[in-house]
Short mmCIF file of C-alpha atoms in Angstrom, two decimals:
data_model
loop_
_atom_site.label_atom_id
_atom_site.label_comp_id
_atom_site.label_asym_id
_atom_site.label_seq_id
_atom_site.Cartn_x
_atom_site.Cartn_y
_atom_site.Cartn_z
CA ASN A 1 119.46 94.81 111.07
CA ALA A 2 119.92 97.69 108.59
CA GLY A 3 116.19 98.21 107.88
CA VAL A 4 115.66 99.84 104.48
CA THR A 5 118.75 100.75 102.47
CA GLN A 6 118.94 102.78 99.26
CA THR A 7 121.70 103.31 96.71
CA PRO A 8 123.02 105.63 95.51
CA LYS A 9 122.68 108.46 98.06
CA PHE A 10 123.13 111.14 95.41
CA GLN A 11 123.19 111.15 91.61
CA VAL A 12 123.51 113.73 88.85
CA LEU A 13 122.15 112.85 85.41
CA LYS A 14 121.91 114.60 82.09
CA THR A 15 118.55 114.81 80.34
CA GLY A 16 117.90 111.58 78.45
CA GLN A 17 120.21 109.39 80.53
CA SER A 18 118.89 106.34 82.30
CA MET A 19 119.51 105.00 85.76
CA THR A 20 118.19 102.55 88.33
CA LEU A 21 117.63 103.36 92.00
CA GLN A 22 118.11 100.38 94.26
CA CYS A 23 116.23 99.56 97.44
CA ALA A 24 116.58 96.60 99.79
CA GLN A 25 115.00 95.68 103.13
CA ASP A 26 116.05 93.03 105.63
CA MET A 27 112.85 92.94 107.71
CA ASN A 28 111.16 90.18 105.68
CA HIS A 29 108.42 92.64 104.70
CA ASN A 30 105.92 91.77 102.00
CA SER A 31 105.11 95.24 100.66
CA MET A 32 107.46 97.86 99.24
CA TYR A 33 106.90 101.41 97.97
CA TRP A 34 108.63 104.15 95.98
CA TYR A 35 107.84 107.81 96.73
CA ARG A 36 109.16 111.09 95.46
CA GLN A 37 109.42 114.18 97.64
CA ASP A 38 109.34 117.67 96.17
CA PRO A 39 109.29 120.99 98.05
CA GLY A 40 105.76 121.85 99.16
CA MET A 41 104.33 118.63 97.69
CA GLY A 42 104.81 116.13 100.48
CA LEU A 43 105.42 112.49 99.60
CA ARG A 44 103.79 111.16 96.45
CA LEU A 45 103.55 107.47 95.64
CA ILE A 46 105.17 106.43 92.34
CA TYR A 47 104.78 102.64 92.38
CA TYR A 48 104.27 99.95 94.95
CA SER A 49 104.56 96.21 95.28
CA ALA A 50 102.03 94.62 97.61
CA SER A 51 103.88 91.32 97.54
CA GLU A 52 106.68 89.58 95.68
CA GLY A 53 105.72 89.23 92.02
CA THR A 54 103.23 92.12 91.91
CA THR A 55 103.59 95.82 91.13
CA ASP A 56 101.02 98.60 90.78
CA LYS A 57 100.99 102.25 89.79
CA GLY A 58 100.68 104.95 92.37
CA GLU A 59 99.81 108.62 92.01
CA VAL A 60 102.70 109.72 89.72
CA PRO A 61 103.99 106.69 87.70
CA ASN A 62 104.73 108.37 84.35
CA GLY A 63 108.39 108.18 83.34
CA TYR A 64 109.22 105.37 85.77
CA ASN A 65 109.34 101.59 85.80
CA VAL A 66 109.84 99.22 88.70
CA SER A 67 111.00 95.68 89.32
CA ARG A 68 110.37 93.59 92.42
CA LEU A 69 113.48 91.48 92.02
CA ASN A 70 112.75 89.28 95.04
CA LYS A 71 111.18 89.74 98.45
CA ARG A 72 114.07 91.95 99.64
CA GLU A 73 114.67 94.20 96.64
CA PHE A 74 112.54 96.73 94.75
CA SER A 75 114.20 98.90 92.09
CA LEU A 76 113.02 102.07 90.36
CA ARG A 77 114.19 102.81 86.82
CA LEU A 78 114.22 106.07 84.90
CA GLU A 79 114.56 105.17 81.22
CA SER A 80 115.06 108.71 79.90
CA ALA A 81 115.55 111.21 82.70
CA ALA A 82 113.91 114.64 82.52
CA PRO A 83 114.56 117.77 84.64
CA SER A 84 111.04 117.31 86.12
CA GLN A 85 112.33 114.12 87.74
CA THR A 86 114.77 116.07 89.90
CA SER A 87 113.63 115.07 93.36
CA VAL A 88 114.40 113.08 96.47
CA TYR A 89 113.29 109.47 96.16
CA PHE A 90 112.34 107.36 99.15
CA CYS A 91 111.78 103.65 99.34
CA ALA A 92 109.62 102.19 102.10
CA SER A 93 108.53 98.74 103.22
CA ARG A 94 105.66 97.32 105.26
CA ALA A 95 105.14 93.91 106.82
CA GLY A 96 101.75 93.50 105.18
CA GLY A 97 98.21 92.51 106.12
CA PRO A 98 96.89 94.38 109.18
CA ARG A 99 100.32 95.78 110.06
CA GLU A 100 100.23 99.25 108.63
CA THR A 101 103.54 100.86 109.62
CA GLN A 102 105.77 101.83 106.70
CA TYR A 103 109.51 102.07 107.30
CA PHE A 104 111.46 104.48 105.12
CA GLY A 105 114.98 104.40 103.74
CA PRO A 106 117.37 107.39 103.87
CA GLY A 107 116.56 108.59 100.35
CA THR A 108 118.30 109.16 97.02
CA ARG A 109 118.80 112.74 95.90
CA LEU A 110 118.58 112.98 92.10
CA LEU A 111 119.47 116.01 90.02
CA VAL A 112 118.66 115.95 86.30
CA LEU A 113 120.35 118.68 84.27
CA GLY B 1 90.85 108.93 96.07
CA GLU B 2 91.90 110.16 99.46
CA ASN B 3 92.96 113.79 99.92
CA VAL B 4 94.82 114.97 103.03
CA GLU B 5 95.19 118.66 103.88
CA GLN B 6 97.75 119.73 106.50
CA HIS B 7 98.10 123.07 108.33
CA PRO B 8 100.11 125.09 109.02
CA SER B 9 102.90 124.68 106.51
CA THR B 10 105.37 126.32 108.90
CA LEU B 11 105.23 126.69 112.67
CA SER B 12 107.70 128.46 114.95
CA VAL B 13 107.49 128.11 118.74
CA GLN B 14 109.62 128.91 121.76
CA GLU B 15 111.25 126.07 123.64
CA GLY B 16 108.86 124.76 126.27
CA ASP B 17 105.73 125.86 124.43
CA SER B 18 103.23 123.48 122.83
CA ALA B 19 102.86 122.88 119.09
CA VAL B 20 99.72 121.71 117.29
CA ILE B 21 99.53 120.51 113.69
CA LYS B 22 96.16 119.77 112.09
CA CYS B 23 95.09 117.53 109.20
CA THR B 24 91.81 116.85 107.46
CA TYR B 25 91.00 113.89 105.23
CA SER B 26 88.31 113.30 102.62
CA ASP B 27 87.66 109.52 102.59
CA SER B 28 85.29 108.60 105.42
CA ALA B 29 86.45 104.97 105.08
CA SER B 30 90.03 105.84 106.11
CA ASN B 31 90.86 104.08 109.35
CA TYR B 32 94.59 104.52 110.00
CA PHE B 33 96.35 107.83 110.64
CA PRO B 34 100.13 107.90 111.20
CA TRP B 35 102.40 110.86 111.87
CA TYR B 36 105.96 110.94 110.58
CA LYS B 37 108.91 113.12 111.58
CA GLN B 38 111.57 113.91 109.01
CA GLU B 39 114.87 115.40 110.10
CA LEU B 40 117.08 117.19 107.61
CA GLY B 41 118.68 114.80 105.14
CA LYS B 42 116.91 111.73 106.51
CA GLY B 43 113.91 109.60 105.66
CA PRO B 44 110.57 109.99 107.46
CA GLN B 45 110.22 108.11 110.74
CA LEU B 46 106.95 107.09 112.37
CA ILE B 47 106.43 108.85 115.71
CA ILE B 48 102.83 107.97 116.55
CA ASP B 49 99.73 106.56 114.88
CA ILE B 50 96.05 106.19 115.66
CA ARG B 51 93.30 103.95 114.39
CA SER B 52 89.71 104.97 113.83
CA ASN B 53 88.39 103.05 116.84
CA VAL B 54 90.35 105.33 119.18
CA GLY B 55 89.83 109.05 119.83
CA GLU B 56 93.16 109.91 121.43
CA LYS B 57 96.58 108.38 121.92
CA LYS B 58 99.55 109.64 123.95
CA ASP B 59 103.23 108.79 124.02
CA GLN B 60 105.19 110.92 126.50
CA ARG B 61 105.18 114.50 125.09
CA ILE B 62 103.34 113.56 121.91
CA ALA B 63 99.61 113.02 121.50
CA VAL B 64 97.27 112.56 118.57
CA THR B 65 93.53 113.20 118.54
CA LEU B 66 91.00 112.01 115.97
CA ASN B 67 87.52 113.35 115.20
CA LYS B 68 85.92 110.92 112.76
CA THR B 69 82.74 112.97 112.39
CA ALA B 70 84.64 116.05 111.28
CA LYS B 71 87.29 113.95 109.49
CA HIS B 72 90.24 115.66 111.11
CA PHE B 73 93.14 114.63 113.32
CA SER B 74 95.82 116.60 115.11
CA LEU B 75 99.33 116.17 116.50
CA HIS B 76 100.12 117.80 119.83
CA ILE B 77 103.68 118.22 121.10
CA THR B 78 104.06 119.56 124.63
CA GLU B 79 107.16 121.03 126.28
CA THR B 80 108.87 121.40 122.91
CA GLN B 81 112.65 121.02 122.70
CA PRO B 82 115.09 122.13 119.96
CA GLU B 83 115.44 118.49 118.86
CA ASP B 84 111.74 118.52 117.95
CA SER B 85 112.62 120.84 115.04
CA ALA B 86 111.85 118.89 111.85
CA VAL B 87 109.24 118.45 109.13
CA TYR B 88 106.15 116.57 110.28
CA PHE B 89 103.82 114.70 107.92
CA CYS B 90 100.37 113.37 108.58
CA ALA B 91 98.92 110.56 106.48
CA ALA B 92 95.73 108.57 106.08
CA SER B 93 94.82 105.19 104.68
CA ARG B 94 92.04 102.67 104.42
CA ASN B 95 93.37 99.30 105.51
CA SER B 96 90.88 96.57 104.74
CA GLY B 97 93.55 93.90 105.15
CA GLY B 98 93.85 93.53 101.40
CA SER B 99 96.87 94.07 99.20
CA ASN B 100 96.10 97.53 97.86
CA TYR B 101 97.09 99.38 101.02
CA LYS B 102 98.46 102.88 100.39
CA LEU B 103 99.18 105.95 102.49
CA THR B 104 98.18 109.44 101.35
CA PHE B 105 100.38 112.12 102.89
CA GLY B 106 99.79 115.75 103.77
CA LYS B 107 102.26 118.28 102.41
CA GLY B 108 104.16 118.63 105.67
CA THR B 109 104.74 121.18 108.45
CA LEU B 110 108.16 122.64 109.15
CA LEU B 111 108.38 123.00 112.92
CA THR B 112 111.10 125.22 114.34
CA VAL B 113 111.68 125.28 118.10
CA ASN B 114 113.64 128.36 119.14
CA PRO B 115 115.90 128.02 122.22
#
């Protein structure tokens, strides 16, 4: 049982390049989340998927798109990367309903030059 | 929306001392308050949580207290050890059992336990 996995672990992009961050969970959870973490800013929600087939914007969605590919996988896409998107990105999942605990992946460190 | 304030931003204690981290929240309807520990280079991990129908919860050296009237909750770590050194985040949410469940996080506290 790997929990929440993220790929890649680290990525360097040039301004304007695109990339997709991958996230998968093997806990049969319904809900999945993407956060970004910046120094002194805590964790901010980018997008979330309450259940397979649905996605909603979080606090900081501009410049990102998401796809809930199936129940296990939730990807985050940067269409045209900007230096302001340099951050550490975390994916999380939650069983759903009254079960509140979110389980986090190890993170993807992204540097946009 | 919900706003969570966390203090202090950094905390340094001697091994064996206690550490207290405090958070306040703005949405009186929030009813779930988890605490996460993040070690360097890793993702956050839940260490303890409390629901609004409980005033205090303990798990070995860790305890959390909640004051719903004042809208604040605190993390208490007793007999601190060097392995407690990490960034700690508080969070709050309103879980009505529906689909739009989201956590709002504080900005984190860097705890350093000096041997």
